[in-house]
XYZ file of N, CA and C in Angstrom:
357
model
N 224.258 -85.562 166.979
C 223.718 -84.522 166.103
C 222.235 -84.760 165.885
N 221.463 -83.685 165.927
C 220.023 -83.773 165.685
C 219.597 -82.658 164.743
N 218.549 -82.958 163.958
C 217.904 -81.952 163.130
C 216.492 -81.778 163.651
N 216.129 -80.556 163.974
C 214.803 -80.266 164.503
C 214.073 -79.348 163.550
N 213.017 -79.881 162.937
C 212.230 -79.108 161.980
C 211.002 -78.519 162.655
N 210.584 -77.382 162.166
C 209.379 -76.730 162.678
C 208.761 -75.863 161.595
N 207.525 -75.437 161.840
C 206.881 -74.499 160.932
C 205.776 -75.064 160.073
N 205.553 -76.355 160.151
C 204.473 -76.924 159.365
C 203.113 -76.536 159.934
N 202.068 -76.915 159.207
C 200.730 -76.614 159.677
C 199.708 -76.715 158.574
N 198.528 -76.184 158.871
C 197.415 -76.192 157.930
C 197.269 -74.800 157.328
N 197.192 -74.740 156.012
C 197.069 -73.450 155.334
C 196.136 -73.612 154.136
N 195.486 -72.532 153.767
C 194.586 -72.577 152.610
C 195.368 -72.434 151.312
N 194.745 -72.847 150.247
C 195.350 -72.700 148.920
C 195.754 -71.248 148.688
N 196.965 -71.080 148.189
C 197.478 -69.747 147.937
C 198.212 -69.133 149.107
N 198.162 -69.798 150.235
C 198.809 -69.274 151.433
C 200.301 -69.561 151.464
N 200.919 -69.190 152.583
C 202.366 -69.335 152.753
C 202.698 -69.985 154.086
N 203.811 -70.667 154.095
C 204.386 -71.214 155.322
C 205.899 -71.105 155.219
N 206.540 -71.032 156.370
C 207.999 -71.037 156.411
C 208.454 -72.156 157.337
N 209.209 -73.082 156.775
C 209.771 -74.168 157.557
C 211.186 -73.811 157.987
N 211.542 -74.272 159.168
C 212.899 -74.099 159.675
C 213.427 -75.443 160.133
N 214.728 -75.614 160.036
C 215.356 -76.844 160.510
C 216.725 -76.489 161.068
N 216.885 -76.730 162.355
C 218.131 -76.390 163.022
C 218.906 -77.645 163.380
N 220.181 -77.638 163.072
C 221.064 -78.735 163.438
C 221.768 -78.395 164.740
N 221.862 -79.395 165.610
C 222.517 -79.172 166.894
C 223.373 -80.372 167.260
N 224.301 -80.172 168.147
C 225.183 -81.244 168.575
C 226.633 -80.889 168.315
N 227.460 -81.917 168.313
C 228.903 -81.722 168.139
C 229.243 -81.637 166.655
N 228.896 -80.497 166.071
C 229.034 -80.296 164.631
C 230.359 -79.623 164.313
N 231.087 -80.228 163.383
C 232.325 -79.613 162.920
C 232.053 -78.773 161.670
N 231.260 -79.345 160.758
C 230.973 -78.637 159.522
C 229.703 -79.203 158.897
N 228.973 -78.351 158.176
C 227.775 -78.787 157.454
C 227.959 -78.487 155.978
N 227.760 -79.474 155.163
C 227.836 -79.292 153.715
C 226.442 -78.977 153.168
N 225.902 -79.810 152.341
C 224.584 -79.546 151.767
C 223.475 -79.704 152.791
N 222.432 -78.883 152.608
C 221.216 -79.002 153.411
C 220.039 -78.980 152.454
N 218.963 -79.633 152.835
C 217.856 -79.670 151.904
C 216.542 -80.048 152.552
N 215.510 -79.947 151.743
C 214.167 -80.334 152.153
C 213.624 -81.371 151.177
N 213.025 -82.390 151.730
C 212.354 -83.429 150.968
C 210.912 -83.493 151.464
N 210.068 -84.135 150.681
C 208.689 -84.329 151.140
C 208.171 -85.678 150.692
N 207.220 -86.166 151.441
C 206.598 -87.447 151.117
C 205.102 -87.348 151.349
N 204.363 -87.494 150.268
C 202.908 -87.500 150.344
C 202.425 -88.933 150.536
N 201.228 -89.125 151.062
C 200.709 -90.483 151.284
C 200.729 -91.311 150.000
N 201.312 -92.493 150.088
C 201.351 -93.394 148.941
C 202.383 -93.061 147.894
N 203.210 -92.060 148.177
C 204.224 -91.652 147.198
C 205.617 -91.768 147.794
N 206.599 -91.774 146.919
C 207.985 -91.830 147.364
C 208.434 -90.463 147.876
N 209.428 -90.483 148.738
C 210.020 -89.240 149.196
C 210.731 -88.580 148.019
N 210.537 -87.263 147.878
C 211.131 -86.551 146.759
C 211.854 -85.296 147.235
N 212.861 -84.916 146.484
C 213.580 -83.689 146.783
C 212.710 -82.486 146.453
N 212.658 -81.542 147.391
C 211.965 -80.277 147.149
C 212.982 -79.220 146.740
N 214.018 -79.067 147.565
C 215.055 -78.079 147.287
C 216.271 -78.397 148.140
N 217.442 -78.020 147.623
C 218.624 -78.142 148.446
C 219.547 -76.949 148.213
N 220.498 -76.809 149.115
C 221.392 -75.649 149.074
C 222.761 -76.075 149.576
N 223.791 -75.660 148.861
C 225.149 -75.996 149.259
C 225.626 -75.044 150.357
N 226.768 -75.358 150.916
C 227.336 -74.489 151.944
C 227.668 -73.112 151.382
N 227.886 -73.051 150.081
C 228.199 -71.784 149.442
C 226.984 -71.008 148.983
N 225.788 -71.626 149.127
C 224.564 -70.919 148.785
C 223.958 -71.257 147.440
N 224.545 -72.181 146.699
C 223.937 -72.594 145.431
C 222.694 -73.428 145.709
N 221.641 -73.162 144.954
C 220.361 -73.813 145.218
C 219.891 -74.653 144.045
N 219.010 -75.574 144.358
C 218.424 -76.469 143.368
C 216.984 -76.745 143.803
N 216.055 -76.702 142.828
C 214.649 -76.871 143.157
C 214.000 -77.929 142.266
N 213.026 -78.611 142.812
C 212.173 -79.457 141.999
C 211.362 -78.563 141.067
N 211.095 -79.051 139.871
C 210.348 -78.241 138.902
C 208.994 -77.815 139.454
N 208.390 -78.662 140.256
C 207.043 -78.403 140.760
C 206.972 -77.232 141.736
N 208.112 -76.817 142.282
C 208.096 -75.731 143.277
C 208.855 -74.493 142.811
N 209.488 -74.573 141.659
C 210.243 -73.416 141.164
C 209.345 -72.193 141.047
N 209.855 -71.072 141.539
C 209.099 -69.834 141.485
C 208.152 -69.638 142.651
N 207.927 -70.693 143.440
C 207.018 -70.585 144.594
C 207.744 -70.778 145.929
N 208.750 -71.636 145.938
C 209.483 -71.942 147.165
C 210.886 -71.349 147.082
N 211.397 -70.958 148.241
C 212.764 -70.445 148.335
C 213.470 -71.088 149.515
N 214.610 -71.703 149.218
C 215.419 -72.292 150.275
C 216.551 -71.335 150.623
N 216.876 -71.267 151.902
C 217.983 -70.426 152.355
C 218.588 -71.067 153.596
N 219.737 -70.580 153.995
C 220.372 -71.125 155.191
C 221.129 -70.038 155.922
N 221.254 -70.249 157.226
C 222.053 -69.358 158.078
C 223.154 -70.239 158.655
N 224.328 -70.138 158.099
C 225.415 -71.010 158.518
C 225.824 -70.767 159.974
N 225.676 -69.548 160.441
C 226.034 -69.242 161.821
C 225.096 -69.938 162.809
N 223.871 -70.181 162.353
C 222.877 -70.826 163.213
C 222.664 -72.291 162.855
N 223.418 -72.792 161.882
C 223.254 -74.190 161.436
C 221.789 -74.487 161.093
N 221.150 -73.559 160.417
C 219.727 -73.658 160.151
C 219.431 -73.479 158.668
N 218.498 -74.284 158.184
C 218.020 -74.156 156.818
C 216.531 -73.811 156.856
N 216.110 -72.989 155.915
C 214.729 -72.527 155.847
C 214.113 -72.892 154.503
N 212.797 -73.014 154.500
C 212.076 -73.184 153.251
C 210.857 -72.271 153.292
N 210.891 -71.206 152.517
C 209.751 -70.307 152.385
C 208.866 -70.840 151.277
N 207.625 -71.139 151.621
C 206.699 -71.722 150.666
C 205.550 -70.750 150.425
N 205.431 -70.277 149.211
C 204.366 -69.346 148.827
C 203.464 -69.987 147.786
N 202.308 -69.396 147.594
C 201.343 -69.874 146.584
C 201.132 -71.381 146.712
N 200.875 -71.814 147.919
C 200.761 -73.252 148.179
C 199.553 -73.848 147.474
N 199.730 -75.093 147.039
C 198.703 -75.834 146.321
C 198.365 -77.109 147.094
N 197.203 -77.681 146.851
C 196.851 -78.936 147.543
C 197.893 -80.036 147.318
N 198.512 -80.059 146.155
C 199.516 -81.089 145.870
C 200.820 -80.881 146.633
N 200.952 -79.783 147.356
C 202.105 -79.583 148.224
C 201.910 -80.272 149.579
N 200.720 -80.786 149.816
C 200.441 -81.479 151.070
C 201.334 -82.709 151.212
N 202.074 -82.772 152.304
C 203.023 -83.856 152.524
C 203.684 -83.669 153.885
N 204.425 -84.680 154.277
C 205.339 -84.517 155.408
C 206.668 -84.035 154.828
N 207.175 -82.962 155.372
C 208.419 -82.362 154.892
C 209.553 -82.726 155.853
N 210.644 -83.207 155.257
C 211.803 -83.639 156.028
C 213.010 -82.788 155.658
N 213.771 -82.392 156.661
C 215.021 -81.723 156.355
C 216.158 -82.735 156.387
N 217.182 -82.406 155.646
C 218.331 -83.290 155.485
C 219.596 -82.449 155.521
N 220.659 -83.019 156.082
C 221.926 -82.286 156.108
C 223.094 -83.256 156.083
N 224.109 -82.873 155.362
C 225.365 -83.622 155.313
C 226.306 -82.974 156.321
N 226.564 -83.700 157.385
C 227.270 -83.100 158.521
C 228.517 -83.892 158.880
N 229.574 -83.172 159.137
C 230.754 -83.782 159.750
C 230.703 -83.439 161.239
N 230.529 -84.462 162.053
C 230.484 -84.238 163.492
C 231.812 -84.622 164.128
N 232.025 -84.110 165.294
C 233.258 -84.397 166.024
C 233.344 -85.881 166.360
N 232.202 -86.490 166.666
C 232.180 -87.876 167.135
C 232.111 -88.879 165.989
N 231.204 -88.640 165.029
C 230.880 -89.662 164.032
C 231.484 -89.424 162.660
N 232.165 -88.318 162.466
C 232.678 -88.020 161.143
C 231.558 -87.625 160.199
N 231.691 -87.967 158.897
C 230.686 -87.571 157.907
C 229.473 -88.488 157.969
N 228.294 -87.881 158.076
C 227.053 -88.643 158.022
C 225.954 -87.796 157.398
N 224.952 -88.485 156.922
C 223.764 -87.869 156.338
C 222.658 -87.938 157.396
N 222.126 -86.788 157.805
C 221.147 -86.753 158.869
C 219.779 -86.319 158.347
N 218.745 -86.849 159.005
C 217.356 -86.500 158.672
C 216.618 -86.000 159.900
N 215.780 -84.995 159.708
C 214.875 -84.569 160.755
C 213.662 -85.486 160.787
N 212.827 -85.327 161.802
C 211.669 -86.215 161.974
C 210.505 -85.881 161.059
N 210.503 -84.737 160.465
C 209.407 -84.396 159.557
C 208.379 -83.486 160.187
N 207.825 -82.638 159.364
C 206.765 -81.735 159.801
C 205.658 -81.752 158.753
N 204.429 -81.860 159.209
C 203.295 -81.985 158.300
C 202.892 -80.632 157.731
N 202.725 -80.599 156.424
C 202.170 -79.429 155.741
C 200.896 -79.884 155.037
N 199.787 -79.232 155.359
C 198.507 -79.561 154.748
C 197.930 -78.308 154.114
N 197.636 -78.404 152.819
C 197.069 -77.283 152.079
C 195.630 -77.641 151.748
N 194.711 -76.870 152.281
C 193.291 -77.178 152.085
C 192.701 -76.301 150.997
N 191.767 -76.915 150.270
C 191.087 -76.171 149.212
C 189.677 -75.807 149.659
């Protein structure tokens, strides 16, 4: 099983980006999916997550600006980021709780995608 994230880049303050993360491999089922971020010198933190049923949870710092969604048919999770601020600059990682045919239940991480917000 692999998670492939995409959509990061350089954007100006107030701009928008949309991250995508697709899971592939011998997947039986996917439970929670989410996005985390890690800025230089800081710990990795939860940005948002979403259950298989669509319930969402957001960090206070992104509420009202970011929207997480998922397409279960495509095994993909998205993060729409609007009104970006310099403090949103970080490497963004996707995460998924997956039951695979081979390994059973495991927690998977994508390699990360850089988001840089310039002022």
